[in-house]
PDB file of C-alpha atoms in Angstrom:
ATOM      1  CA  MET E   1      49.959  10.396 -21.160  1.00 60.00           C
ATOM      2  CA  SER E   2      47.503  10.891 -18.323  1.00 84.00           C
ATOM      3  CA  ILE E   3      44.649   8.445 -17.921  1.00 90.00           C
ATOM      4  CA  LYS E   4      41.185   9.903 -18.370  1.00 93.00           C
ATOM      5  CA  PRO E   5      38.974   9.372 -15.331  1.00 96.00           C
ATOM      6  CA  ILE E   6      36.066   6.986 -15.196  1.00 98.00           C
ATOM      7  CA  HIS E   7      32.843   8.675 -14.120  1.00 98.00           C
ATOM      8  CA  ILE E   8      30.667   6.481 -11.903  1.00 98.00           C
ATOM      9  CA  VAL E   9      27.162   7.706 -11.140  1.00 98.00           C
ATOM     10  CA  GLY E  10      25.716   6.309  -7.930  1.00 97.00           C
ATOM     11  CA  GLY E  11      27.451   5.510  -4.658  1.00 97.00           C
ATOM     12  CA  GLY E  12      25.512   2.432  -3.644  1.00 96.00           C
ATOM     13  CA  MET E  13      27.002  -1.032  -3.368  1.00 95.00           C
ATOM     14  CA  ALA E  14      27.652  -1.505  -7.097  1.00 96.00           C
ATOM     15  CA  GLY E  15      28.986   1.998  -7.646  1.00 98.00           C
ATOM     16  CA  SER E  16      31.229   1.806  -4.597  1.00 98.00           C
ATOM     17  CA  GLU E  17      32.669  -1.555  -5.652  1.00 98.00           C
ATOM     18  CA  ALA E  18      33.242  -0.387  -9.228  1.00 98.00           C
ATOM     19  CA  THR E  19      34.990   2.714  -7.906  1.00 98.00           C
ATOM     20  CA  TRP E  20      37.245   0.624  -5.659  1.00 98.00           C
ATOM     21  CA  GLN E  21      38.235  -1.847  -8.365  1.00 98.00           C
ATOM     22  CA  ALA E  22      39.005   0.821 -10.962  1.00 98.00           C
ATOM     23  CA  ALA E  23      40.919   2.973  -8.479  1.00 98.00           C
ATOM     24  CA  ASN E  24      43.007   0.022  -7.314  1.00 98.00           C
ATOM     25  CA  ALA E  25      43.848  -0.672 -10.961  1.00 97.00           C
ATOM     26  CA  GLY E  26      45.393   2.791 -11.142  1.00 97.00           C
ATOM     27  CA  VAL E  27      42.529   4.505 -12.944  1.00 97.00           C
ATOM     28  CA  PRO E  28      41.293   7.841 -11.566  1.00 98.00           C
ATOM     29  CA  VAL E  29      37.609   7.751 -10.677  1.00 98.00           C
ATOM     30  CA  ILE E  30      35.076  10.532 -10.199  1.00 98.00           C
ATOM     31  CA  LEU E  31      32.200   9.140  -8.158  1.00 98.00           C
ATOM     32  CA  HIS E  32      28.992  11.180  -8.428  1.00 98.00           C
ATOM     33  CA  GLU E  33      26.526  10.712  -5.546  1.00 97.00           C
ATOM     34  CA  MET E  34      23.484  12.925  -5.071  1.00 95.00           C
ATOM     35  CA  ARG E  35      22.868  12.120  -1.409  1.00 95.00           C
ATOM     36  CA  GLY E  36      24.225  14.981   0.622  1.00 92.00           C
ATOM     37  CA  VAL E  37      22.577  17.316  -1.885  1.00 92.00           C
ATOM     38  CA  LYS E  38      19.362  15.429  -2.593  1.00 93.00           C
ATOM     39  CA  GLY E  39      18.005  12.530  -0.580  1.00 89.00           C
ATOM     40  CA  THR E  40      15.840   9.543  -1.508  1.00 87.00           C
ATOM     41  CA  ASP E  41      12.667   8.115  -0.024  1.00 82.00           C
ATOM     42  CA  ALA E  42      14.541   5.237   1.618  1.00 82.00           C
ATOM     43  CA  HIS E  43      18.064   6.328   2.553  1.00 85.00           C
ATOM     44  CA  GLN E  44      18.603   7.795   6.012  1.00 86.00           C
ATOM     45  CA  THR E  45      22.171   9.117   5.566  1.00 92.00           C
ATOM     46  CA  ASP E  46      24.530  10.401   2.894  1.00 94.00           C
ATOM     47  CA  MET E  47      26.996   7.548   3.435  1.00 96.00           C
ATOM     48  CA  LEU E  48      28.088   5.406   0.521  1.00 97.00           C
ATOM     49  CA  ALA E  49      26.828   1.811   0.230  1.00 95.00           C
ATOM     50  CA  GLU E  50      24.038   2.422   2.745  1.00 94.00           C
ATOM     51  CA  LEU E  51      21.830  -0.647   3.064  1.00 90.00           C
ATOM     52  CA  VAL E  52      18.154   0.312   2.974  1.00 85.00           C
ATOM     53  CA  CYS E  53      16.546  -3.130   2.933  1.00 79.00           C
ATOM     54  CA  SER E  54      17.947  -6.314   4.440  1.00 80.00           C
ATOM     55  CA  ASN E  55      21.305  -6.210   6.206  1.00 85.00           C
ATOM     56  CA  SER E  56      22.016  -9.740   4.980  1.00 87.00           C
ATOM     57  CA  PHE E  57      24.247 -10.700   2.070  1.00 88.00           C
ATOM     58  CA  ARG E  58      22.691 -14.185   2.198  1.00 87.00           C
ATOM     59  CA  SER E  59      24.675 -17.400   2.588  1.00 84.00           C
ATOM     60  CA  ASP E  60      28.422 -17.165   3.089  1.00 84.00           C
ATOM     61  CA  ASP E  61      28.947 -20.911   2.633  1.00 83.00           C
ATOM     62  CA  HIS E  62      31.213 -21.198  -0.422  1.00 87.00           C
ATOM     63  CA  THR E  63      31.313 -25.002  -0.260  1.00 85.00           C
ATOM     64  CA  SER E  64      27.650 -25.665  -1.049  1.00 84.00           C
ATOM     65  CA  ASN E  65      25.910 -22.413  -1.974  1.00 88.00           C
ATOM     66  CA  ALA E  66      26.207 -20.383  -5.182  1.00 93.00           C
ATOM     67  CA  VAL E  67      25.917 -17.069  -3.329  1.00 91.00           C
ATOM     68  CA  GLY E  68      28.731 -18.140  -1.026  1.00 89.00           C
ATOM     69  CA  VAL E  69      30.842 -18.943  -4.091  1.00 94.00           C
ATOM     70  CA  LEU E  70      30.308 -15.382  -5.337  1.00 93.00           C
ATOM     71  CA  HIS E  71      31.375 -14.089  -1.923  1.00 93.00           C
ATOM     72  CA  GLU E  72      34.594 -16.084  -2.146  1.00 95.00           C
ATOM     73  CA  GLU E  73      35.290 -14.790  -5.652  1.00 96.00           C
ATOM     74  CA  MET E  74      34.788 -11.229  -4.396  1.00 95.00           C
ATOM     75  CA  ARG E  75      37.258 -11.864  -1.564  1.00 96.00           C
ATOM     76  CA  ARG E  76      39.864 -13.139  -4.010  1.00 97.00           C
ATOM     77  CA  ALA E  77      39.314  -9.991  -6.102  1.00 96.00           C
ATOM     78  CA  ASN E  78      40.035  -7.823  -3.033  1.00 96.00           C
ATOM     79  CA  GLY E  79      36.436  -6.632  -3.071  1.00 97.00           C
ATOM     80  CA  LEU E  80      35.621  -3.569  -1.004  1.00 98.00           C
ATOM     81  CA  ILE E  81      32.071  -4.598  -0.150  1.00 97.00           C
ATOM     82  CA  ILE E  82      32.838  -8.153   0.950  1.00 96.00           C
ATOM     83  CA  SER E  83      35.945  -7.262   2.962  1.00 96.00           C
ATOM     84  CA  THR E  84      34.169  -4.407   4.735  1.00 97.00           C
ATOM     85  CA  ALA E  85      31.185  -6.658   5.423  1.00 95.00           C
ATOM     86  CA  ALA E  86      33.503  -9.095   7.189  1.00 93.00           C
ATOM     87  CA  GLU E  87      34.815  -6.275   9.374  1.00 95.00           C
ATOM     88  CA  HIS E  88      31.278  -5.353  10.474  1.00 95.00           C
ATOM     89  CA  GLN E  89      29.659  -8.772  10.595  1.00 91.00           C
ATOM     90  CA  VAL E  90      26.876  -9.546  13.065  1.00 87.00           C
ATOM     91  CA  PRO E  91      25.556 -12.999  14.055  1.00 82.00           C
ATOM     92  CA  ALA E  92      23.321 -14.529  11.373  1.00 80.00           C
ATOM     93  CA  GLY E  93      24.144 -18.220  11.302  1.00 76.00           C
ATOM     94  CA  SER E  94      25.791 -19.192   8.020  1.00 78.00           C
ATOM     95  CA  ALA E  95      24.578 -15.976   6.376  1.00 83.00           C
ATOM     96  CA  LEU E  96      26.720 -12.855   6.123  1.00 89.00           C
ATOM     97  CA  ALA E  97      24.902  -9.976   7.825  1.00 89.00           C
ATOM     98  CA  VAL E  98      26.332  -6.621   8.830  1.00 93.00           C
ATOM     99  CA  ASP E  99      25.911  -3.655  11.141  1.00 92.00           C
ATOM    100  CA  ARG E 100      24.409  -1.214   8.651  1.00 90.00           C
ATOM    101  CA  GLU E 101      25.893   2.007  10.018  1.00 93.00           C
ATOM    102  CA  GLY E 102      29.362   0.666  10.708  1.00 95.00           C
ATOM    103  CA  PHE E 103      29.485  -0.946   7.275  1.00 96.00           C
ATOM    104  CA  ALA E 104      28.452   2.197   5.369  1.00 96.00           C
ATOM    105  CA  GLU E 105      30.742   4.429   7.435  1.00 97.00           C
ATOM    106  CA  ALA E 106      33.719   2.184   6.686  1.00 98.00           C
ATOM    107  CA  VAL E 107      33.018   1.970   2.942  1.00 98.00           C
ATOM    108  CA  THR E 108      32.703   5.757   2.807  1.00 98.00           C
ATOM    109  CA  ALA E 109      35.936   6.292   4.739  1.00 98.00           C
ATOM    110  CA  LYS E 110      37.910   3.896   2.533  1.00 98.00           C
ATOM    111  CA  LEU E 111      36.770   5.547  -0.696  1.00 98.00           C
ATOM    112  CA  GLU E 112      37.287   9.055   0.665  1.00 98.00           C
ATOM    113  CA  ALA E 113      40.854   8.110   1.612  1.00 98.00           C
ATOM    114  CA  HIS E 114      41.740   6.508  -1.738  1.00 98.00           C
ATOM    115  CA  PRO E 115      44.158   8.723  -3.720  1.00 98.00           C
ATOM    116  CA  ASN E 116      42.558   7.807  -7.060  1.00 98.00           C
ATOM    117  CA  VAL E 117      38.997   8.608  -5.985  1.00 98.00           C
ATOM    118  CA  THR E 118      37.211  11.954  -6.123  1.00 98.00           C
ATOM    119  CA  ILE E 119      33.698  12.032  -4.668  1.00 98.00           C
ATOM    120  CA  VAL E 120      31.383  14.720  -6.029  1.00 98.00           C
ATOM    121  CA  ARG E 121      28.087  15.317  -4.251  1.00 98.00           C
ATOM    122  CA  GLU E 122      25.699  16.274  -7.030  1.00 97.00           C
ATOM    123  CA  GLU E 123      22.652  14.983  -8.854  1.00 96.00           C
ATOM    124  CA  ILE E 124      23.205  13.784 -12.402  1.00 96.00           C
ATOM    125  CA  THR E 125      19.909  14.556 -14.104  1.00 95.00           C
ATOM    126  CA  GLY E 126      20.538  13.274 -17.622  1.00 95.00           C
ATOM    127  CA  ILE E 127      22.626  11.000 -19.796  1.00 93.00           C
ATOM    128  CA  PRO E 128      26.296  11.980 -19.238  1.00 91.00           C
ATOM    129  CA  PRO E 129      27.935  14.236 -21.842  1.00 89.00           C
ATOM    130  CA  GLU E 130      30.170  12.973 -24.647  1.00 87.00           C
ATOM    131  CA  ASP E 131      33.350  14.254 -23.012  1.00 90.00           C
ATOM    132  CA  TRP E 132      32.880  11.789 -20.178  1.00 93.00           C
ATOM    133  CA  ASP E 133      34.894   9.155 -21.973  1.00 90.00           C
ATOM    134  CA  SER E 134      34.042   6.197 -19.717  1.00 96.00           C
ATOM    135  CA  VAL E 135      30.880   6.088 -17.631  1.00 97.00           C
ATOM    136  CA  ILE E 136      29.129   3.611 -15.356  1.00 97.00           C
ATOM    137  CA  ILE E 137      25.575   4.436 -14.276  1.00 97.00           C
ATOM    138  CA  ALA E 138      24.951   2.490 -11.068  1.00 97.00           C
ATOM    139  CA  THR E 139      22.078   4.371  -9.478  1.00 94.00           C
ATOM    140  CA  GLY E 140      19.916   1.332  -8.817  1.00 89.00           C
ATOM    141  CA  PRO E 141      16.229   1.215  -7.859  1.00 85.00           C
ATOM    142  CA  LEU E 142      16.349   4.631  -6.147  1.00 88.00           C
ATOM    143  CA  THR E 143      17.436   6.462  -9.285  1.00 90.00           C
ATOM    144  CA  SER E 144      16.163  10.043  -9.262  1.00 91.00           C
ATOM    145  CA  ILE E 145      13.090  10.719 -11.373  1.00 90.00           C
ATOM    146  CA  SER E 146      14.935  13.010 -13.779  1.00 94.00           C
ATOM    147  CA  LEU E 147      17.713  10.504 -14.474  1.00 94.00           C
ATOM    148  CA  ALA E 148      15.217   7.643 -14.785  1.00 90.00           C
ATOM    149  CA  GLU E 149      13.291   9.652 -17.370  1.00 91.00           C
ATOM    150  CA  ALA E 150      16.519  10.348 -19.271  1.00 92.00           C
ATOM    151  CA  ILE E 151      17.418   6.644 -19.276  1.00 90.00           C
ATOM    152  CA  HIS E 152      13.899   5.810 -20.435  1.00 88.00           C
ATOM    153  CA  ALA E 153      14.128   8.312 -23.286  1.00 90.00           C
ATOM    154  CA  HIS E 154      17.572   7.026 -24.302  1.00 89.00           C
ATOM    155  CA  THR E 155      16.738   3.306 -24.211  1.00 88.00           C
ATOM    156  CA  GLY E 156      13.035   3.305 -25.027  1.00 84.00           C
ATOM    157  CA  GLU E 157      12.431   0.833 -22.207  1.00 75.00           C
ATOM    158  CA  ASP E 158       9.117   1.127 -20.383  1.00 70.00           C
ATOM    159  CA  ASP E 159       9.744  -1.336 -17.566  1.00 66.00           C
ATOM    160  CA  LEU E 160      11.972   0.686 -15.251  1.00 60.00           C
ATOM    161  CA  ALA E 161      10.603  -0.657 -11.977  1.00 62.00           C
ATOM    162  CA  PHE E 162      11.848  -2.391  -8.861  1.00 59.00           C
ATOM    163  CA  PHE E 163       9.913  -3.822  -5.943  1.00 58.00           C
ATOM    164  CA  ASP E 164      11.313  -4.816  -2.583  1.00 61.00           C
ATOM    165  CA  ALA E 165      10.269  -4.901   1.041  1.00 62.00           C
ATOM    166  CA  ILE E 166      11.806  -4.127   4.401  1.00 65.00           C
ATOM    167  CA  ALA E 167      11.353  -6.701   7.149  1.00 70.00           C
ATOM    168  CA  PRO E 168       8.944  -5.618   9.897  1.00 76.00           C
ATOM    169  CA  ILE E 169      10.537  -4.588  13.189  1.00 75.00           C
ATOM    170  CA  VAL E 170       9.606  -6.757  16.177  1.00 80.00           C
ATOM    171  CA  TYR E 171      10.593  -5.618  19.677  1.00 83.00           C
ATOM    172  CA  PHE E 172      12.394  -8.302  21.666  1.00 88.00           C
ATOM    173  CA  ASP E 173      10.474  -7.572  24.855  1.00 91.00           C
ATOM    174  CA  SER E 174       7.250  -8.443  23.025  1.00 88.00           C
ATOM    175  CA  ILE E 175       8.435 -12.014  22.338  1.00 90.00           C
ATOM    176  CA  ASP E 176       7.510 -14.783  24.778  1.00 92.00           C
ATOM    177  CA  MET E 177      10.788 -16.697  25.053  1.00 93.00           C
ATOM    178  CA  ASN E 178       8.947 -19.482  26.875  1.00 94.00           C
ATOM    179  CA  LYS E 179       7.473 -20.317  23.466  1.00 92.00           C
ATOM    180  CA  ALA E 180      10.133 -18.986  21.077  1.00 93.00           C
ATOM    181  CA  TRP E 181      13.675 -20.313  20.809  1.00 91.00           C
ATOM    182  CA  ARG E 182      17.070 -19.375  19.392  1.00 88.00           C
ATOM    183  CA  GLN E 183      18.361 -21.420  16.473  1.00 85.00           C
ATOM    184  CA  SER E 184      20.193 -20.756  13.208  1.00 77.00           C
ATOM    185  CA  ARG E 185      18.869 -21.853   9.851  1.00 73.00           C
ATOM    186  CA  TYR E 186      19.656 -25.531   9.255  1.00 70.00           C
ATOM    187  CA  ASP E 187      21.764 -25.367  12.464  1.00 72.00           C
ATOM    188  CA  LYS E 188      24.639 -23.978  10.423  1.00 70.00           C
ATOM    189  CA  PRO E 189      27.153 -22.168  12.650  1.00 68.00           C
ATOM    190  CA  GLY E 190      28.298 -18.644  12.013  1.00 62.00           C
ATOM    191  CA  PRO E 191      31.571 -16.988  13.055  1.00 59.00           C
ATOM    192  CA  GLY E 192      32.778 -18.350  16.375  1.00 56.00           C
ATOM    193  CA  GLY E 193      30.560 -21.419  16.046  1.00 61.00           C
ATOM    194  CA  ASP E 194      27.315 -19.629  16.933  1.00 64.00           C
ATOM    195  CA  THR E 195      24.304 -21.793  16.037  1.00 67.00           C
ATOM    196  CA  ALA E 196      21.639 -19.603  17.667  1.00 73.00           C
ATOM    197  CA  ALA E 197      21.585 -16.462  15.546  1.00 72.00           C
ATOM    198  CA  TYR E 198      17.820 -16.187  15.037  1.00 82.00           C
ATOM    199  CA  ILE E 199      14.766 -16.098  17.284  1.00 88.00           C
ATOM    200  CA  ASN E 200      12.179 -18.579  16.014  1.00 91.00           C
ATOM    201  CA  CYS E 201       8.519 -17.947  16.815  1.00 90.00           C
ATOM    202  CA  PRO E 202       6.142 -20.882  16.230  1.00 91.00           C
ATOM    203  CA  LEU E 203       2.705 -19.873  14.959  1.00 91.00           C
ATOM    204  CA  SER E 204      -0.452 -21.829  14.374  1.00 92.00           C
ATOM    205  CA  GLU E 205      -2.388 -21.136  11.192  1.00 93.00           C
ATOM    206  CA  GLU E 206      -4.771 -18.914  13.163  1.00 94.00           C
ATOM    207  CA  GLN E 207      -1.894 -16.994  14.771  1.00 92.00           C
ATOM    208  CA  TYR E 208      -0.139 -16.633  11.433  1.00 91.00           C
ATOM    209  CA  ASN E 209      -3.241 -15.187   9.780  1.00 93.00           C
ATOM    210  CA  ALA E 210      -3.714 -12.786  12.710  1.00 93.00           C
ATOM    211  CA  PHE E 211      -0.084 -11.696  12.351  1.00 88.00           C
ATOM    212  CA  ILE E 212      -0.562 -11.007   8.632  1.00 88.00           C
ATOM    213  CA  ASP E 213      -3.724  -8.991   9.327  1.00 92.00           C
ATOM    214  CA  ALA E 214      -1.940  -6.938  11.995  1.00 88.00           C
ATOM    215  CA  LEU E 215       1.032  -6.391   9.702  1.00 84.00           C
ATOM    216  CA  ILE E 216      -1.153  -5.150   6.850  1.00 85.00           C
ATOM    217  CA  ALA E 217      -3.029  -2.840   9.229  1.00 87.00           C
ATOM    218  CA  GLY E 218       0.184  -1.480  10.742  1.00 80.00           C
ATOM    219  CA  GLU E 219       1.970   1.777   9.999  1.00 75.00           C
ATOM    220  CA  LYS E 220       3.537   1.882   6.540  1.00 70.00           C
ATOM    221  CA  THR E 221       6.020   4.003   4.674  1.00 64.00           C
ATOM    222  CA  GLU E 222       4.780   6.199   1.855  1.00 63.00           C
ATOM    223  CA  PHE E 223       5.257   4.910  -1.684  1.00 54.00           C
ATOM    224  CA  ARG E 224       6.622   6.898  -4.596  1.00 52.00           C
ATOM    225  CA  ASP E 225       4.741   6.844  -7.893  1.00 50.00           C
TER     226      ASP E 225
END
C-alpha cells in the first residue's frame, strides 16, 4: 500500500526541517511555498529557509547553554538546518551564525534533490481540504493575510501577531578602530579558536542617546497592518 503524502505549508526553517525529517523517514512530502509566486514584505528571494532577521542561531555551546543543547540534539537527529548551518558558518564567537545566501541556497538544493520531496510554488489561502490526510502549517510570522484570516476563523484566536527587529547596518569604514576593538562575547572562541568575532564600540551615555536618536530618525522599512 502506498503511503499518503504529508502536505507541509511554508518553506521557512520549520517547514524545511519538517520536510527533511519526514522525507528521510520514507514518507513522501509535498512542500507548498508561495514565494516564487507571491512574495512577502521581508523576504528578498524565493529560496527555502531564507533568514530575514538575525543570521545567528545563538549559542552553540552544548556544555553550558540550553540553546547549544538543542543544537546538539538537532545534529544527532541529522537535522537539515543545523548541518547546513555548519557548512555555511561565519565567525561569531561561540554563537552559530551563517552566510544567509549560501545557507538558504544549500537548504533549497538539498530539498529539491530529495527523491521523496515535491516542492509546489503556490499560495495556500485557506485551511487545507479534508483529502489532505496529514498537514503541517508552518508559515510563521509572514503568513499571508488570507491564510492568517482562515486560521483566525478556524481557531477563534485574536492574537495572531509577531514582532521582531532587524539589526541596523553599520558600515565598517565609519567605525574608528582607534576607539573600537575586536572581541567575542565572554571571550569564548568560535571555530578555529577565533576570539575576536565582534567589533565592540564603547559609548558614553551621551553618545548612546545620540545613537538612539539617530537610529529612530533613520530610514525605516514600511510596516504591514
